[in-house]
Coordinates of N, CA and C and ligand atoms in Angstrom, one line a residue:
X1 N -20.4 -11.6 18.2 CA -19.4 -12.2 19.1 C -18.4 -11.1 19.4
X2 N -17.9 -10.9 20.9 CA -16.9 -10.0 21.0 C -15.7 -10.8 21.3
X3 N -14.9 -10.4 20.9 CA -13.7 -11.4 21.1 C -13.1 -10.9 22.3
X4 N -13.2 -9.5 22.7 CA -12.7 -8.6 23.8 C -13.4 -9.7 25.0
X5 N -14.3 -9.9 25.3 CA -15.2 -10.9 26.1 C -14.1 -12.4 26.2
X6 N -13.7 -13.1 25.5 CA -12.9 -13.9 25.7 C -11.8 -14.2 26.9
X7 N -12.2 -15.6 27.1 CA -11.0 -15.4 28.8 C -9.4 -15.6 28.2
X8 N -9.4 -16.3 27.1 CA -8.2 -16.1 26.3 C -7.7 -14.9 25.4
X9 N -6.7 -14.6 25.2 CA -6.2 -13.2 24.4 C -6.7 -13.1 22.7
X10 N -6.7 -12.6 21.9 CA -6.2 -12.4 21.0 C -5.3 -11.8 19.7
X11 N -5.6 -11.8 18.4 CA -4.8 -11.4 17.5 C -5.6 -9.9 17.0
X12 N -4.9 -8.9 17.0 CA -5.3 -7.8 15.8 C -4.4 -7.5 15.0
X13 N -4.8 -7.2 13.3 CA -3.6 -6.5 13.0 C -4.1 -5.4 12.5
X14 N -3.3 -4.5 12.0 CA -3.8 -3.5 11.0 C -1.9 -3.3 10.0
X15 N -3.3 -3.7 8.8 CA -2.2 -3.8 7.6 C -2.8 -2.9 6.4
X16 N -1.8 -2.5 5.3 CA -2.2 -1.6 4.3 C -0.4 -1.2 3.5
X17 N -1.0 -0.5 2.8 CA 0.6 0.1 2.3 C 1.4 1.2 2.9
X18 N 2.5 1.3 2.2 CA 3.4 2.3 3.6 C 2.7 3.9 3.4
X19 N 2.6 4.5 3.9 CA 2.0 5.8 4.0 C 0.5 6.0 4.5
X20 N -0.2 4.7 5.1 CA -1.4 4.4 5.3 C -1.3 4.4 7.0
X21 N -0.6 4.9 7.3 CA -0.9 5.1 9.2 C -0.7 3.8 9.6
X22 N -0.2 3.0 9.6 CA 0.0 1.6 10.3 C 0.5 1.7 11.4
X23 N 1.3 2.4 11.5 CA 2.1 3.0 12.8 C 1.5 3.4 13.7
X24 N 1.0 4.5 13.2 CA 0.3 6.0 13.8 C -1.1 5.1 14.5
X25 N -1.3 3.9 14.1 CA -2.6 3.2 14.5 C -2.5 2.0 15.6
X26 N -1.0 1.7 15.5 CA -0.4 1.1 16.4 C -0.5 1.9 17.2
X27 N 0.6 2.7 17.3 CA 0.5 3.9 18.7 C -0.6 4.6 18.9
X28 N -2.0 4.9 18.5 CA -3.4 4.9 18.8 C -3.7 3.8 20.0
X29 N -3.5 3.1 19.7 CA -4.1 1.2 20.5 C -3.2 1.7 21.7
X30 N -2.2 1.7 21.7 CA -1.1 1.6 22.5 C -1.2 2.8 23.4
X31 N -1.7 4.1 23.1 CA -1.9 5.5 24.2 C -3.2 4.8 24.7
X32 N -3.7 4.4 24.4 CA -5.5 3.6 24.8 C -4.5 2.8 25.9
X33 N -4.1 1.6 25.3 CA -3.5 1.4 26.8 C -2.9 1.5 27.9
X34 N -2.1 2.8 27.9 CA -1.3 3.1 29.1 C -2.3 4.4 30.1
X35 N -3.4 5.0 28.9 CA -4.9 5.0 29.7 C -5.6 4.1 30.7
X36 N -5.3 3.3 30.3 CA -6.1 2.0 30.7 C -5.0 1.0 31.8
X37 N -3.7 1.7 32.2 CA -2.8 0.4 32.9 C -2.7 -0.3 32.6
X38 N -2.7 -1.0 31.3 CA -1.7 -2.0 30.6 C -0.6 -1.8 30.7
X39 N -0.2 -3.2 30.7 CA 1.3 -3.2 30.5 C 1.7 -4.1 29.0
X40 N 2.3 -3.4 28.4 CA 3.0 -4.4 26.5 C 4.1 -3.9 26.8
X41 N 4.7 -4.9 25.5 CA 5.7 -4.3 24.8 C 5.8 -4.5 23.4
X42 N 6.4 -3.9 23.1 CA 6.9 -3.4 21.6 C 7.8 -4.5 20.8
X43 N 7.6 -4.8 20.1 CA 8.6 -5.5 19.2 C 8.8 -5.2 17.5
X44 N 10.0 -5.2 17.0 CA 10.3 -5.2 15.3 C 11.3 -5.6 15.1
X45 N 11.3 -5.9 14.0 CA 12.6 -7.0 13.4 C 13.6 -6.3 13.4
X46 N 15.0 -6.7 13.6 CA 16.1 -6.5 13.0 C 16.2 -5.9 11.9
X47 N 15.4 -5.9 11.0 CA 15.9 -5.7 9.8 C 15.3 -4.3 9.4
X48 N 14.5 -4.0 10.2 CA 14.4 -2.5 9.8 C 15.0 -1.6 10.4
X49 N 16.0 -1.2 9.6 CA 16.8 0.4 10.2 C 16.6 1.4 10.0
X50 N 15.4 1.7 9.5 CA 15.2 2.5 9.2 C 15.3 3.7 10.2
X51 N 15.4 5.1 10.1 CA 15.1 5.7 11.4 C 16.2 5.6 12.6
X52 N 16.5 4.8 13.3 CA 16.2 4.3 14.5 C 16.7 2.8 15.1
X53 N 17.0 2.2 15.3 CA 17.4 1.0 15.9 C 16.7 0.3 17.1
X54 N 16.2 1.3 17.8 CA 15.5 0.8 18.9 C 14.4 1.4 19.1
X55 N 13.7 1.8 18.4 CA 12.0 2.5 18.2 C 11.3 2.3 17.1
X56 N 9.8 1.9 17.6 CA 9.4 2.3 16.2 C 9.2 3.5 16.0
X57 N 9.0 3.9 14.7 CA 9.2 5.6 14.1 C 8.6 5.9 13.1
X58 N 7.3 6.3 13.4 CA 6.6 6.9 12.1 C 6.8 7.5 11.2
X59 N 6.1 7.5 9.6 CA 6.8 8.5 9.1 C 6.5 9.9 9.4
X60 N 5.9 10.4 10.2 CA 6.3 11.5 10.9 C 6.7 12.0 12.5
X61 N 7.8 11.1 12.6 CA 8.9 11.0 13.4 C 8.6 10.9 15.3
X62 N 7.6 10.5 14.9 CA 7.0 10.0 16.5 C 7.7 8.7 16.7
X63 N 8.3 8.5 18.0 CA 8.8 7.4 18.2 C 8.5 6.8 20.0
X64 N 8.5 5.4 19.9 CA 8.0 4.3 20.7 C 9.4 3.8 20.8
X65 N 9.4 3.1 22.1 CA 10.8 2.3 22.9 C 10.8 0.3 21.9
X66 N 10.7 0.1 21.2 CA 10.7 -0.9 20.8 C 11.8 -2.0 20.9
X67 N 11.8 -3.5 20.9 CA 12.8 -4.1 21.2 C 13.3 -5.3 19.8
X68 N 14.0 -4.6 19.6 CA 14.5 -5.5 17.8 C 14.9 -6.9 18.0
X69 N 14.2 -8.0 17.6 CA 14.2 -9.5 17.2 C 14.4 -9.6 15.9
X70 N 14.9 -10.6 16.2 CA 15.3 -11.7 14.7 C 14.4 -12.5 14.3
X71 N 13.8 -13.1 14.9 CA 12.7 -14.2 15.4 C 11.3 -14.5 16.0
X72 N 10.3 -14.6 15.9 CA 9.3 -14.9 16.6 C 9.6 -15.7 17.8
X73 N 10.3 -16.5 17.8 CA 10.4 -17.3 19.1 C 11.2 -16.3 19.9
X74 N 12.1 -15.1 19.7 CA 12.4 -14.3 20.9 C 11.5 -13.4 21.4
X75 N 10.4 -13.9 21.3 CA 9.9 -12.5 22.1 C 9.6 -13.2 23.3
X76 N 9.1 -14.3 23.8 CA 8.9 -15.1 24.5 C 10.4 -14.9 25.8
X77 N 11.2 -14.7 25.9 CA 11.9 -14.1 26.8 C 12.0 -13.0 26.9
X78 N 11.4 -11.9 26.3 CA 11.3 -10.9 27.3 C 9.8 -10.7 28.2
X79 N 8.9 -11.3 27.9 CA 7.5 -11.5 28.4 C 8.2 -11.4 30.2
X80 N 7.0 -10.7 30.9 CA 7.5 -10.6 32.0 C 5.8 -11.2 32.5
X81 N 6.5 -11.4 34.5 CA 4.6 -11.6 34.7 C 3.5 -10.8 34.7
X82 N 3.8 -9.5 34.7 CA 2.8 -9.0 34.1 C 2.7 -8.4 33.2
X83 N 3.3 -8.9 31.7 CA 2.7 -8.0 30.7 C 1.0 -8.9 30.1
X84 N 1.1 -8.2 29.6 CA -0.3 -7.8 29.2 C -0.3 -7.8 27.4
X85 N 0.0 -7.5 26.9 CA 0.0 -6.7 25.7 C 1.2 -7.2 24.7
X86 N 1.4 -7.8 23.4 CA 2.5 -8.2 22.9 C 2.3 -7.0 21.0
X87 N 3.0 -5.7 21.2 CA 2.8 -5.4 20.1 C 4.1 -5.9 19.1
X88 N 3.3 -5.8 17.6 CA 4.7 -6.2 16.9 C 5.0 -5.3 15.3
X89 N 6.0 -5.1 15.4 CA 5.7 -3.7 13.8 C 6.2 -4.4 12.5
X90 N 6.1 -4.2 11.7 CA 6.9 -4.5 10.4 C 6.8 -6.2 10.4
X91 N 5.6 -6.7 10.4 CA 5.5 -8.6 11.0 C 6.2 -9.2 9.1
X92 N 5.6 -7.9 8.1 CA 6.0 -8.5 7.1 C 7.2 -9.1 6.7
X93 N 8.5 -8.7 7.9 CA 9.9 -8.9 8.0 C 10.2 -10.2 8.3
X94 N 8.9 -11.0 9.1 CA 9.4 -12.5 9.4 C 9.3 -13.5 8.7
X95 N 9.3 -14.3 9.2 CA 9.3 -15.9 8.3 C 7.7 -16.0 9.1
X96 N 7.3 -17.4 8.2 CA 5.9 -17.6 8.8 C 5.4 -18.3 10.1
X97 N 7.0 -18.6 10.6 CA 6.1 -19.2 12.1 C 6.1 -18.3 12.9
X98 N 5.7 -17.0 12.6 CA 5.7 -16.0 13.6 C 4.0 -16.1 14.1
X99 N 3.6 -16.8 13.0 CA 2.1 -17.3 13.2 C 2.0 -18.2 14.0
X100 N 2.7 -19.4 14.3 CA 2.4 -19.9 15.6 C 2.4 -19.2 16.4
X101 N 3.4 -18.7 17.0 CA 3.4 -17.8 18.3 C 2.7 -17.1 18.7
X102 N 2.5 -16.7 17.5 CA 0.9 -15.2 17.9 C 0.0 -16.3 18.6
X103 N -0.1 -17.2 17.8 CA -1.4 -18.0 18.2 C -1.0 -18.9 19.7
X104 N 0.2 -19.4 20.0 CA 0.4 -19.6 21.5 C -0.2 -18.3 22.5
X105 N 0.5 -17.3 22.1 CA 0.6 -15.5 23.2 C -1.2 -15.7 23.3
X106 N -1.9 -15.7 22.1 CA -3.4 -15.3 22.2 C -4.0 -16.4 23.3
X107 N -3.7 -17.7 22.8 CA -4.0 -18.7 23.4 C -3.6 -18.5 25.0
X108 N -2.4 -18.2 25.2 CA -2.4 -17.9 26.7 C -2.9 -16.5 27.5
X109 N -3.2 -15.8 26.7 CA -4.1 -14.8 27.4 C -3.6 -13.5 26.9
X110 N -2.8 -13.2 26.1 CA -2.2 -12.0 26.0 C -3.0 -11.3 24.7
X111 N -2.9 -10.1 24.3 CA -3.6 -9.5 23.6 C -2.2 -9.4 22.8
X112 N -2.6 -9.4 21.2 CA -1.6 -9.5 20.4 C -1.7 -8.5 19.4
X113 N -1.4 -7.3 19.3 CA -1.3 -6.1 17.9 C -0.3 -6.2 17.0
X114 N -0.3 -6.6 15.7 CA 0.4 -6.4 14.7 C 0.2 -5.3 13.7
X115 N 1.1 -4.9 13.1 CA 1.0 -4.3 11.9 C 2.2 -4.5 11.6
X116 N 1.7 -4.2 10.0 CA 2.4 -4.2 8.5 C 2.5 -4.1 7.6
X117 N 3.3 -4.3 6.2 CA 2.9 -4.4 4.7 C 1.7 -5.3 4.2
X118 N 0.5 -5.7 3.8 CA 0.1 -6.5 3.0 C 0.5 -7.1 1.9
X119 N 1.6 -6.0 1.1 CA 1.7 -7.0 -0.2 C 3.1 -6.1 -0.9
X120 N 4.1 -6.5 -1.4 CA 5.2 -5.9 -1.9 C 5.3 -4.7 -3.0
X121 N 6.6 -4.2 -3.2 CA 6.0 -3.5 -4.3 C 5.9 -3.9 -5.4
X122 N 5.4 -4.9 -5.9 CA 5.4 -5.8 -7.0 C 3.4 -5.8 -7.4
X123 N 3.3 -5.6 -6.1 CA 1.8 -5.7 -5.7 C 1.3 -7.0 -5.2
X124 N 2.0 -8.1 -4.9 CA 2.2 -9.2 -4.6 C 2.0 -9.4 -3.1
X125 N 1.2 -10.9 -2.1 CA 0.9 -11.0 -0.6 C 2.6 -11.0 -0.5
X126 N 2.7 -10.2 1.1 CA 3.7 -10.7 1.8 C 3.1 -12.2 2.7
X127 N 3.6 -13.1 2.5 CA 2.7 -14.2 3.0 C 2.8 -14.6 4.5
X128 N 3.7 -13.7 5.2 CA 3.2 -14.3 6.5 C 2.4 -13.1 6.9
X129 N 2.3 -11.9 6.4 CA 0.8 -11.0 6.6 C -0.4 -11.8 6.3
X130 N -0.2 -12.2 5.4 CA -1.5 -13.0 4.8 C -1.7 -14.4 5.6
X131 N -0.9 -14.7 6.1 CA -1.5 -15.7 7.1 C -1.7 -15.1 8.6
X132 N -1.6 -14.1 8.9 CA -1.3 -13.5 10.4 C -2.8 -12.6 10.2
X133 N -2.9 -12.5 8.8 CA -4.5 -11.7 8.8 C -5.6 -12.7 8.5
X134 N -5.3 -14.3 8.2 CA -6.5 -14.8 8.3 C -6.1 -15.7 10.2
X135 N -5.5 -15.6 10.8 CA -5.5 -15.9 11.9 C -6.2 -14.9 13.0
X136 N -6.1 -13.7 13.1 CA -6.1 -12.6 13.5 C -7.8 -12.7 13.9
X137 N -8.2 -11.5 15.3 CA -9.7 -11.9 15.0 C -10.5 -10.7 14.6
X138 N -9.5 -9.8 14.4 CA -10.0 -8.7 13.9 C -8.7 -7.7 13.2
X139 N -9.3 -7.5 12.1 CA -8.0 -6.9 10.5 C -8.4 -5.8 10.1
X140 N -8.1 -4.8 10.4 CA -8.0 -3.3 9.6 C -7.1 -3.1 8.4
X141 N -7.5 -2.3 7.7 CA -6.8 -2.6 6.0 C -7.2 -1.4 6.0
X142 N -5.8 -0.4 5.9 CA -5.8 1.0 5.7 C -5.2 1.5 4.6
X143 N -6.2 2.5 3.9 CA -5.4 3.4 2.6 C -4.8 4.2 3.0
X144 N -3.7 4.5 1.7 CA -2.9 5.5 1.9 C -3.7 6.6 0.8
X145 N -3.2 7.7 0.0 CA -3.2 8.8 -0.8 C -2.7 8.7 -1.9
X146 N -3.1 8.1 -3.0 CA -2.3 7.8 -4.0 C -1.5 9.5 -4.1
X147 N 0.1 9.3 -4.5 CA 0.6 10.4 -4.8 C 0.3 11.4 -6.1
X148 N 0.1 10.1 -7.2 CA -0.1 10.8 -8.6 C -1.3 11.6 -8.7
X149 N -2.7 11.1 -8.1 CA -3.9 11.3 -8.4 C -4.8 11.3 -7.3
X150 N -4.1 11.3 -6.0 CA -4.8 11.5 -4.7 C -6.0 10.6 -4.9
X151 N -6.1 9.8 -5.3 CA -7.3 8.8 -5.0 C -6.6 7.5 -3.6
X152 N -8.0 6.7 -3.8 CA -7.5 5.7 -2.3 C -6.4 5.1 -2.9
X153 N -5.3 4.7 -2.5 CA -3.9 4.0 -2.6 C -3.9 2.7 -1.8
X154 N -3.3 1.9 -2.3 CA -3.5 0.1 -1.5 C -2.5 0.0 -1.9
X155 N -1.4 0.1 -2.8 CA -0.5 -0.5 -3.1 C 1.1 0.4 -2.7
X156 N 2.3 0.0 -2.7 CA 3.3 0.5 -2.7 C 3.9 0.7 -3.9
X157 N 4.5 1.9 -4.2 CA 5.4 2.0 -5.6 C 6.2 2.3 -4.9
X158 N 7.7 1.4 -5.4 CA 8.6 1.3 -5.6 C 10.0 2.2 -6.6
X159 N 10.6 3.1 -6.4 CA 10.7 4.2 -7.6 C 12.9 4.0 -7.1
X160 N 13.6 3.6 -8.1 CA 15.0 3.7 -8.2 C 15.3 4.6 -8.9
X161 N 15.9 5.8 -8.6 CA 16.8 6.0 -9.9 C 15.6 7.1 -10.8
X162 N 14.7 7.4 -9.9 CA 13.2 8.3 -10.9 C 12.4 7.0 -11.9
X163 N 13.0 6.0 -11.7 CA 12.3 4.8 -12.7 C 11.4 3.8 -11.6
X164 N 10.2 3.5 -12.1 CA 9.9 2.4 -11.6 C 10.8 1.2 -10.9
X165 N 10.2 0.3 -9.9 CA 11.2 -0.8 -9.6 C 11.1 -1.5 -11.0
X166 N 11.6 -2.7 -11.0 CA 11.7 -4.0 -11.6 C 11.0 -5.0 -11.3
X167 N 10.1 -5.4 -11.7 CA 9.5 -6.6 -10.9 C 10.7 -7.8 -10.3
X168 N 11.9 -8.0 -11.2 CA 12.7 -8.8 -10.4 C 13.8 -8.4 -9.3
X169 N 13.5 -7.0 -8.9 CA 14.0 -6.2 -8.0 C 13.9 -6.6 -6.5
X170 N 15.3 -6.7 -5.6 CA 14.6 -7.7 -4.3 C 13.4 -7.0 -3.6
X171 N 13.2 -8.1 -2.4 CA 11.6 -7.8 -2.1 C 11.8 -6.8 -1.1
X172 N 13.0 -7.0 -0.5 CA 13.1 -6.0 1.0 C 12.7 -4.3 0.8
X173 N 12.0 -4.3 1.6 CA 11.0 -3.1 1.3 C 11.1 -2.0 2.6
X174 N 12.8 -1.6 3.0 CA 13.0 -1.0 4.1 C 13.7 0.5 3.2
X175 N 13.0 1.8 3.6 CA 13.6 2.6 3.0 C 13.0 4.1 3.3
X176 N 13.5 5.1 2.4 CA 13.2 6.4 3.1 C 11.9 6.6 1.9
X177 N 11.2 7.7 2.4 CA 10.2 8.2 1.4 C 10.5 8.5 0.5
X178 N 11.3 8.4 -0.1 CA 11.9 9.6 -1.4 C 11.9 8.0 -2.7
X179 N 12.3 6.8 -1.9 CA 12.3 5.7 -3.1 C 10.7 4.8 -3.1
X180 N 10.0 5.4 -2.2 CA 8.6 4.6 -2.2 C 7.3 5.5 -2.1
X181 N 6.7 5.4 -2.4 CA 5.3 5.8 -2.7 C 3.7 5.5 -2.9
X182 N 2.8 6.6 -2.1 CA 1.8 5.1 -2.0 C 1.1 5.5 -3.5
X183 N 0.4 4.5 -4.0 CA -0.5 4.6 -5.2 C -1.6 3.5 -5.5
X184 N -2.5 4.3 -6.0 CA -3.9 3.5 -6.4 C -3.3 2.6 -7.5
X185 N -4.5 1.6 -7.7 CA -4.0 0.3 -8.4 C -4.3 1.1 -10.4
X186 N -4.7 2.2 -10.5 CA -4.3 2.8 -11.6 C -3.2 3.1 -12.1
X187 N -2.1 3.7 -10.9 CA -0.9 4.2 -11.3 C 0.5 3.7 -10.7
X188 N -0.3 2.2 -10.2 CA 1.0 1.8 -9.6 C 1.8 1.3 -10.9
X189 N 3.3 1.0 -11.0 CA 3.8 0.5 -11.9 C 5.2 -0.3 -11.7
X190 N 5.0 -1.3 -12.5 CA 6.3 -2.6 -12.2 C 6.9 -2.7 -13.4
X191 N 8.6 -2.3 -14.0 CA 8.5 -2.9 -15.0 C 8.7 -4.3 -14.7
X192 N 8.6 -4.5 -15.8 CA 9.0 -6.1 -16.5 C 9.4 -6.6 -17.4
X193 N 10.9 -7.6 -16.6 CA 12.2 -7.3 -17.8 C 12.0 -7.8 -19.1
X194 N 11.5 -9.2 -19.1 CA 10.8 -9.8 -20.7 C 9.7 -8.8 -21.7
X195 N 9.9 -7.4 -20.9 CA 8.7 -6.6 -21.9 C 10.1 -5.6 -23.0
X196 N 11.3 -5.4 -22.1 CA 12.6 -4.8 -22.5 C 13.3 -5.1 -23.9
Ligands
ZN201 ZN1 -3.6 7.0 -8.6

């Protein structure tokens, strides 16, 4: 089955841990389409400030014109008649009816690219990734480099202070490289305060 063949749109995402090109793989899709005369746009939450305010911004400082929401239901006004293309960055940042929507946009014809976190640094699903990746009709799940031991990395480490996070440490997972790190499930580490 190709889902590209479909007279209605669809979902892609590509998810993994931070240092795994999620970005860099979004803006891949996205030079494909302005080869191709498409027309998208860009979307990410408010809540990442990372960088930048109005772009997304890889960690190696390429940046895209992006338009910062609060919400899944705002993207739906800036939709123009001809776009084409609805990208979205950091989806880990929403609540989960960002899943309806995807699934209205696909349903009406639009091609829909996400990326994001899969899972916290606890090692835990972000769960509207995990619902946006079983809706999706096609899911890329990229490694990063574990830091300690350069093997494949899936997970994020979380590092405060040269210490491990906390497992009960909040979830918001917006920050510079210097406090997060990618790592294989060997050397990821959480503490945990009942072990104290
Ligand atoms: Zn490792």
């Amino acid at each position: 089955m190709n889902y590209n063949e479909c007279k209605k749109g669809w979902v892609e995402c590509i998810v993994g841990p931070m240092f795994a090109g999620k970005t860099e793989e979004l803006m891949r899709r996205i030079k494909r389409m302005e080869y191709a005369h498409k027309n998208y746009l860009i979307f990410k939450p408010s809540i990442d400030t990372r960088y930048s305010l109005t772009e997304i911004v890889t960690h190696n400082k390429k940046a895209l014109k992006a338009i910062n929401i609060n919400h899944g239901s705002d993207i739906k006004r800036y939709l123009k008649k001809d776009t084409q293309a609805i990208v979205i960055d950091e989806i880990q940042f929403f609540d989960s009816s960002l899943v309806k929507y995807l699934l209205e946009f696909a349903d009406q014809g639009y091609r829909v690219i996400c990326g994001g976190l899969d899972r916290d640094f606890r090692g835990q699903a972000f769960k509207v990734t995990g619902e946006i990746m079983a809706i999706s009709d096609s899911v890329v799940k990229l490694t990063a480099i574990c830091s300690k031991c350069g093997k494949e990395a899936t997970m994020t480490q979380r590092i405060i202070d040269g210490e491990p996070a906390h497992f009960n440490d909040p979830t918001i997972l917006v920050g510079e490289s210097d406090s997060y790190e990618a790592r294989c499930r060997d050397c990821h580490e959480v503490i945990y305060d009942d072990e104290r």
